[in-house]
């Protein structure tokens, strides 16, 4: 079922051009002010329907998509797996077809398996937005991270960004590597050897096959042997959550050892530039991947990330349902 504008779906950052990304971020900037008003509501999406279909738990993403839809006056419906007929054995495609029969304008989906949003997009007439698919991508998280970085550093081009932790299972890392390298940042990744792929050839190959769009170059992406090497002189330090739910074997001996060898403490953060900022997509494991002294410090922008998430999701819903870039 061909859709008139393929850009209406947001399936991953991999499929976007640099201009697409800048356009979404500029659109989000325009929506940001609405969230500071006393009456946080505009009629932009009046008459549109957004379905949030979450097969995995979420606090930030689901709430901010719902708020984004409601602040734009769309009707928002939340479906969680436990209350849907998926728990009675209905297939994913049948669920999608049944939801589509109710004529929503947009389906926002989170699923534990990579590729589910792409599968849904093939059968649904509604625009499909990926709210996180397994270890594949989390495009709106990378967009809100970029908005936070842009706000505080006034640029992304030329920045040194350290991404530390469970790179292997992280859809946040994958989307951020695509986005940050497309926008001209240099990314360094580090973590336990078992949780950092040595070879990012898969990212380069994937990006290269996406209809001639820019690919991740090895010059923009460095795998560091030690966390300290990644953090040294970084402008941005992005800490990832230990994803115990996606780890089917022991990737490191104990959480205590993880905290000692890889956790972000003030001591490690002192290696970064003096004005370095700290990001974490949440939910945080305090005292494991990030010490509370860092998470609660003035260098931490973790709650700013959450705040910008609403504006980014307003922009994404607006563009998915027919709005123009940069409006
Ligand atoms: N960052 C993020 O995706 O958080 P949630 O799992 O709470 O949505």
CSV table of C-alpha atoms and ligand atoms in Angstrom, one decimal:
chain,number,residue,atom,x,y,z
A,1,UNK,CA,0.0,0.0,0.0
A,2,UNK,CA,2.0,3.0,-1.2
A,3,UNK,CA,1.7,6.3,0.7
A,4,UNK,CA,1.9,9.6,-1.0
A,5,UNK,CA,4.8,10.8,1.0
A,6,UNK,CA,7.2,8.3,2.4
A,7,UNK,CA,8.6,10.9,4.7
A,8,UNK,CA,5.4,10.7,6.7
A,9,UNK,CA,6.8,7.6,8.4
A,10,UNK,CA,9.6,8.1,10.9
A,11,UNK,CA,11.2,4.6,11.0
A,12,UNK,CA,14.8,5.5,11.8
A,13,UNK,CA,17.4,8.2,11.6
A,14,UNK,CA,19.3,6.0,9.1
A,15,UNK,CA,16.7,6.8,6.4
A,16,UNK,CA,16.9,10.6,6.9
A,17,UNK,CA,19.2,13.1,5.2
A,18,UNK,CA,21.0,15.9,7.1
A,19,UNK,CA,18.4,18.3,5.7
A,20,UNK,CA,15.5,16.2,7.0
A,21,UNK,CA,17.1,16.1,10.5
A,22,UNK,CA,17.7,19.9,10.5
A,23,UNK,CA,14.1,20.4,9.3
A,24,UNK,CA,12.6,18.3,12.1
A,25,UNK,CA,14.8,20.1,14.7
A,26,UNK,CA,13.8,23.5,13.4
A,27,UNK,CA,10.1,22.5,13.4
A,28,UNK,CA,10.5,21.3,17.0
A,29,UNK,CA,12.0,24.7,17.9
A,30,UNK,CA,8.9,26.4,16.6
A,31,UNK,CA,6.7,24.2,18.7
A,32,UNK,CA,8.8,24.6,21.9
A,33,UNK,CA,7.2,27.8,23.0
A,34,UNK,CA,3.8,26.3,23.2
A,35,UNK,CA,5.0,24.1,26.1
A,36,UNK,CA,5.8,27.3,28.2
A,37,UNK,CA,2.4,28.8,27.9
A,38,UNK,CA,-0.2,28.8,30.6
A,39,UNK,CA,-2.7,27.2,28.2
A,40,UNK,CA,-0.6,24.6,26.4
A,41,UNK,CA,-2.9,23.9,23.5
A,42,UNK,CA,-3.1,24.9,19.9
A,43,UNK,CA,-5.5,23.6,17.2
A,44,UNK,CA,-2.8,22.4,14.7
A,45,UNK,CA,-3.9,18.8,14.7
A,46,UNK,CA,-7.6,19.2,15.5
A,47,UNK,CA,-9.5,16.3,13.9
A,48,UNK,CA,-6.4,14.0,13.7
A,49,UNK,CA,-6.1,10.7,15.6
A,50,UNK,CA,-2.9,9.3,17.0
A,51,UNK,CA,-2.7,5.8,18.4
A,52,UNK,CA,0.2,5.0,20.8
A,53,UNK,CA,0.8,1.2,20.5
A,54,UNK,CA,3.4,0.2,23.1
A,55,UNK,CA,4.5,-3.4,23.4
A,56,UNK,CA,7.3,-2.5,25.8
A,57,UNK,CA,7.2,-0.4,29.0
A,58,UNK,CA,7.8,3.4,28.7
A,59,UNK,CA,7.5,6.4,30.9
A,60,UNK,CA,9.1,9.3,28.9
A,61,UNK,CA,8.4,8.3,25.3
A,62,UNK,CA,4.7,7.3,25.8
A,63,UNK,CA,3.8,10.2,28.0
A,64,UNK,CA,5.5,12.8,25.8
A,65,UNK,CA,3.9,11.4,22.6
A,66,UNK,CA,0.5,11.6,24.4
A,67,UNK,CA,1.2,15.1,25.6
A,68,UNK,CA,2.5,16.2,22.2
A,69,UNK,CA,-0.7,14.9,20.5
A,70,UNK,CA,-3.0,16.5,23.1
A,71,UNK,CA,-1.2,19.9,23.0
A,72,UNK,CA,-1.7,19.9,19.3
A,73,UNK,CA,-5.4,19.1,19.8
A,74,UNK,CA,-5.2,15.6,18.2
A,75,UNK,CA,-7.2,12.7,19.7
A,76,UNK,CA,-4.7,10.4,21.4
A,77,UNK,CA,-5.4,6.7,22.2
A,78,UNK,CA,-3.0,4.6,24.2
A,79,UNK,CA,-2.9,0.9,23.8
A,80,UNK,CA,-0.7,-1.3,25.9
A,81,UNK,CA,-0.2,-5.0,25.2
A,82,UNK,CA,-1.7,-6.2,28.4
A,83,UNK,CA,-5.0,-4.6,27.6
A,84,UNK,CA,-5.1,-5.5,23.9
A,85,UNK,CA,-6.0,-8.6,22.0
A,86,UNK,CA,-2.4,-9.3,21.3
A,87,UNK,CA,-2.5,-11.1,24.7
A,88,UNK,CA,-5.2,-13.4,23.1
A,89,UNK,CA,-2.9,-14.4,20.3
A,90,UNK,CA,-3.7,-11.8,17.6
A,91,UNK,CA,-0.7,-11.3,15.1
A,92,UNK,CA,1.0,-8.0,14.8
A,93,UNK,CA,-0.2,-7.5,11.2
A,94,UNK,CA,-3.8,-8.3,12.2
A,95,UNK,CA,-3.6,-5.8,15.1
A,96,UNK,CA,-2.2,-3.2,12.7
A,97,UNK,CA,-4.9,-3.8,10.1
A,98,UNK,CA,-7.6,-3.6,12.7
A,99,UNK,CA,-6.3,-0.3,14.1
A,100,UNK,CA,-5.9,1.0,10.6
A,101,UNK,CA,-9.5,0.2,9.9
A,102,UNK,CA,-10.5,2.8,12.4
A,103,UNK,CA,-8.7,5.5,10.2
A,104,UNK,CA,-6.1,6.9,12.6
A,105,UNK,CA,-3.7,9.4,11.0
A,106,UNK,CA,-0.6,8.1,12.9
A,107,UNK,CA,0.4,5.0,14.8
A,108,UNK,CA,3.3,5.4,17.2
A,109,UNK,CA,4.8,2.0,18.0
A,110,UNK,CA,7.3,0.6,20.4
A,111,UNK,CA,8.3,-3.1,20.2
A,112,UNK,CA,11.0,-5.4,21.6
A,113,UNK,CA,11.8,-6.7,18.1
A,114,UNK,CA,13.8,-4.7,15.5
A,115,UNK,CA,11.9,-4.0,12.3
A,116,UNK,CA,8.3,-4.0,13.7
A,117,UNK,CA,7.6,-0.3,12.8
A,118,UNK,CA,8.8,-1.1,9.2
A,119,UNK,CA,6.5,-4.1,9.1
A,120,UNK,CA,3.6,-2.0,10.3
A,121,UNK,CA,4.4,0.8,7.8
A,122,UNK,CA,4.0,-1.7,4.9
A,123,UNK,CA,0.4,-2.6,5.9
A,124,UNK,CA,-0.9,0.6,7.4
A,125,UNK,CA,-2.4,3.6,5.6
A,126,UNK,CA,-1.6,5.7,8.7
A,127,UNK,CA,1.9,7.2,9.1
A,128,UNK,CA,4.0,5.0,11.4
A,129,UNK,CA,6.4,6.5,13.9
A,130,UNK,CA,9.1,4.3,15.6
A,131,UNK,CA,9.1,4.9,19.4
A,132,UNK,CA,11.9,2.3,19.8
A,133,UNK,CA,12.3,-1.1,18.1
A,134,UNK,CA,14.5,-3.7,19.9
A,135,UNK,CA,18.1,-2.8,19.6
A,136,UNK,CA,17.6,-1.1,16.3
A,137,UNK,CA,16.6,2.6,16.5
A,138,UNK,CA,14.9,5.1,18.7
A,139,UNK,CA,14.8,8.1,16.3
A,140,UNK,CA,12.8,10.6,18.5
A,141,UNK,CA,15.3,10.0,21.4
A,142,UNK,CA,18.2,10.9,19.1
A,143,UNK,CA,16.3,14.0,17.8
A,144,UNK,CA,15.6,15.2,21.4
A,145,UNK,CA,19.2,14.6,22.3
A,146,UNK,CA,20.3,16.7,19.3
A,147,UNK,CA,17.9,19.4,20.3
A,148,UNK,CA,19.4,19.5,23.8
A,149,UNK,CA,22.9,19.6,22.5
A,150,UNK,CA,22.1,22.3,20.0
A,151,UNK,CA,20.4,24.4,22.7
A,152,UNK,CA,23.5,24.2,25.0
A,153,UNK,CA,26.3,24.1,22.5
A,154,UNK,CA,24.7,26.2,19.7
A,155,UNK,CA,25.9,23.6,17.1
A,156,UNK,CA,26.6,20.0,16.5
A,157,UNK,CA,29.1,20.2,13.7
A,158,UNK,CA,32.6,19.6,15.0
A,159,UNK,CA,31.6,18.5,18.6
A,160,UNK,CA,33.3,15.5,20.2
A,161,UNK,CA,30.6,13.2,21.7
A,162,UNK,CA,31.4,10.3,23.9
A,163,UNK,CA,28.8,7.5,24.1
A,164,UNK,CA,29.5,5.2,27.0
A,165,UNK,CA,28.0,1.9,28.2
A,166,UNK,CA,26.0,-0.8,26.6
A,167,UNK,CA,26.4,0.1,22.9
A,168,UNK,CA,25.6,-3.3,21.7
A,169,UNK,CA,22.0,-3.4,22.8
A,170,UNK,CA,21.3,0.3,22.6
A,171,UNK,CA,18.9,1.7,20.0
A,172,UNK,CA,19.6,5.1,21.5
A,173,UNK,CA,23.3,4.7,20.6
A,174,UNK,CA,22.5,3.5,17.1
A,175,UNK,CA,20.2,6.4,16.3
A,176,UNK,CA,22.6,8.9,17.8
A,177,UNK,CA,25.6,7.6,15.9
A,178,UNK,CA,23.6,8.0,12.7
A,179,UNK,CA,22.3,11.5,13.6
A,180,UNK,CA,25.5,13.0,15.1
A,181,UNK,CA,27.8,11.8,12.3
A,182,UNK,CA,25.3,13.1,9.7
A,183,UNK,CA,25.4,16.5,11.4
A,184,UNK,CA,29.2,16.5,11.5
A,185,UNK,CA,30.0,15.5,15.1
A,186,UNK,CA,32.8,13.1,15.9
A,187,UNK,CA,31.5,10.2,18.0
A,188,UNK,CA,33.7,8.0,20.3
A,189,UNK,CA,32.2,4.9,21.9
A,190,UNK,CA,33.4,2.9,24.9
A,191,UNK,CA,32.2,0.3,27.4
A,192,UNK,CA,32.9,-3.3,28.4
A,193,UNK,CA,34.5,-5.2,25.6
A,194,UNK,CA,31.5,-7.5,25.5
A,195,UNK,CA,29.0,-4.6,25.1
A,196,UNK,CA,30.9,-2.6,22.4
A,197,UNK,CA,31.0,-4.0,18.8
A,198,UNK,CA,34.6,-3.8,17.6
A,199,UNK,CA,33.4,-3.5,14.0
A,200,UNK,CA,30.8,-0.9,13.1
A,201,UNK,CA,30.8,-2.1,9.5
A,202,UNK,CA,27.1,-3.0,9.9
A,203,UNK,CA,26.3,0.6,10.5
A,204,UNK,CA,28.4,1.8,7.6
A,205,UNK,CA,26.9,-0.8,5.3
A,206,UNK,CA,23.3,-0.1,6.4
A,207,UNK,CA,23.6,3.6,6.0
A,208,UNK,CA,25.3,3.2,2.6
A,209,UNK,CA,22.4,1.1,1.3
A,210,UNK,CA,19.8,3.7,2.3
A,211,UNK,CA,19.2,5.1,-1.2
A,212,UNK,CA,22.5,6.9,-1.5
A,213,UNK,CA,22.2,8.9,1.7
A,214,UNK,CA,25.2,9.9,3.7
A,215,UNK,CA,26.8,6.9,5.5
A,216,UNK,CA,28.6,6.7,8.8
A,217,UNK,CA,32.3,7.1,8.0
A,218,UNK,CA,34.9,5.4,10.2
A,219,UNK,CA,36.6,8.8,10.4
A,220,UNK,CA,33.5,10.1,12.4
A,221,UNK,CA,33.3,7.1,14.7
A,222,UNK,CA,36.0,5.8,17.0
A,223,UNK,CA,35.9,2.7,19.3
A,224,UNK,CA,37.9,3.5,22.4
A,225,UNK,CA,39.6,0.8,24.4
A,226,UNK,CA,38.9,2.6,27.7
A,227,UNK,CA,36.0,4.8,28.9
A,228,UNK,CA,38.6,7.5,29.9
A,229,UNK,CA,39.8,7.7,26.3
A,230,UNK,CA,36.3,8.4,25.1
A,231,UNK,CA,35.5,11.0,27.8
A,232,UNK,CA,38.9,12.9,27.6
A,233,UNK,CA,38.2,16.4,26.0
A,234,UNK,CA,34.7,15.5,25.0
A,235,UNK,CA,32.1,18.3,24.6
A,236,UNK,CA,29.2,15.9,25.3
A,237,UNK,CA,29.2,12.7,27.5
A,238,UNK,CA,26.2,10.5,26.8
A,239,UNK,CA,25.8,7.6,29.3
A,240,UNK,CA,23.6,4.6,28.4
A,241,UNK,CA,21.5,2.5,30.6
A,242,UNK,CA,22.6,-1.1,31.3
A,243,UNK,CA,19.9,-3.0,29.5
A,244,UNK,CA,19.6,-6.1,31.6
A,245,UNK,CA,16.3,-7.1,29.8
A,246,UNK,CA,18.2,-7.5,26.5
A,247,UNK,CA,21.2,-9.3,27.9
A,248,UNK,CA,20.9,-13.0,27.6
A,249,UNK,CA,24.2,-13.9,29.2
A,250,UNK,CA,26.7,-12.4,31.6
A,251,UNK,CA,28.4,-9.5,29.8
A,252,UNK,CA,30.2,-8.3,32.9
A,253,UNK,CA,30.9,-9.9,36.3
A,254,UNK,CA,28.8,-7.8,38.7
A,255,UNK,CA,27.0,-4.4,38.7
A,256,UNK,CA,29.4,-3.2,41.3
A,257,UNK,CA,32.4,-3.9,39.0
A,258,UNK,CA,30.5,-2.2,36.2
A,259,UNK,CA,30.1,0.9,38.3
A,260,UNK,CA,33.8,0.9,39.3
A,261,UNK,CA,35.2,0.4,35.8
A,262,UNK,CA,32.7,2.2,33.6
A,263,UNK,CA,30.4,4.3,35.7
A,264,UNK,CA,30.4,8.1,35.2
A,265,UNK,CA,31.7,9.7,38.4
A,266,UNK,CA,32.9,13.3,38.9
A,267,UNK,CA,36.5,12.0,38.6
A,268,UNK,CA,35.9,10.6,35.1
A,269,UNK,CA,33.8,13.6,34.0
A,270,UNK,CA,36.8,15.9,35.0
A,271,UNK,CA,38.6,14.4,32.0
A,272,UNK,CA,36.0,16.0,29.6
A,273,UNK,CA,36.1,19.7,28.6
A,274,UNK,CA,35.3,22.1,31.5
A,275,UNK,CA,31.9,23.0,29.9
A,276,UNK,CA,31.0,19.4,28.9
A,277,UNK,CA,27.4,18.4,29.2
A,278,UNK,CA,26.0,15.1,30.4
A,279,UNK,CA,23.1,13.3,28.8
A,280,UNK,CA,21.3,10.0,29.7
A,281,UNK,CA,18.2,8.8,27.9
A,282,UNK,CA,16.6,7.3,31.1
A,283,UNK,CA,15.6,5.4,32.9
A,284,UNK,CA,18.8,5.8,35.0
A,285,UNK,CA,20.5,3.1,37.1
A,286,UNK,CA,21.9,5.5,39.7
A,287,UNK,CA,25.2,4.3,41.2
A,288,UNK,CA,25.8,1.9,38.3
A,289,UNK,CA,26.3,3.7,34.9
A,290,UNK,CA,26.0,7.2,36.5
A,291,UNK,CA,26.8,8.4,40.0
A,292,UNK,CA,24.1,10.6,41.6
A,293,UNK,CA,26.8,13.3,42.1
A,294,UNK,CA,26.9,13.6,38.3
A,295,UNK,CA,23.2,13.0,37.5
A,296,UNK,CA,22.1,15.8,39.9
A,297,UNK,CA,24.9,18.2,39.0
A,298,UNK,CA,24.5,21.4,36.9
A,299,UNK,CA,26.3,19.7,34.0
A,300,UNK,CA,23.6,17.1,33.7
A,301,UNK,CA,20.8,17.9,31.2
A,302,UNK,CA,18.8,14.8,31.7
A,303,UNK,CA,15.6,16.6,32.6
A,304,UNK,CA,16.1,19.1,29.7
A,305,UNK,CA,16.2,16.1,27.4
A,306,UNK,CA,12.8,15.0,28.7
A,307,UNK,CA,11.5,18.6,28.3
A,308,UNK,CA,12.6,18.8,24.7
A,309,UNK,CA,11.1,15.4,24.0
A,310,UNK,CA,7.6,16.9,24.0
A,311,UNK,CA,8.6,19.6,21.4
A,312,UNK,CA,10.3,17.0,19.2
A,313,UNK,CA,7.3,14.7,19.3
A,314,UNK,CA,5.0,17.5,18.5
A,315,UNK,CA,7.1,18.2,15.4
A,316,UNK,CA,7.2,14.5,14.4
A,317,UNK,CA,3.4,14.1,14.8
A,318,UNK,CA,2.8,17.3,12.8
A,319,UNK,CA,5.1,16.2,10.0
A,320,UNK,CA,3.8,12.6,10.0
A,321,UNK,CA,0.3,13.9,9.6
A,322,UNK,CA,1.0,16.1,6.7
A,323,UNK,CA,2.7,19.3,8.0
A,324,UNK,CA,5.6,20.9,6.2
A,325,UNK,CA,9.2,20.9,7.3
A,326,UNK,CA,10.3,24.0,9.2
A,327,UNK,CA,6.7,25.3,9.6
B,1,LIG,N1,14.3,7.2,26.9
B,1,LIG,C1,13.2,6.4,26.9
B,1,LIG,O1,12.9,5.8,25.8
B,1,LIG,O2,12.6,6.3,28.0
B,1,LIG,P1,11.2,5.4,28.2
B,1,LIG,O3,11.6,4.0,28.1
B,1,LIG,O4,10.7,5.8,29.6
B,1,LIG,O5,10.3,5.8,27.2
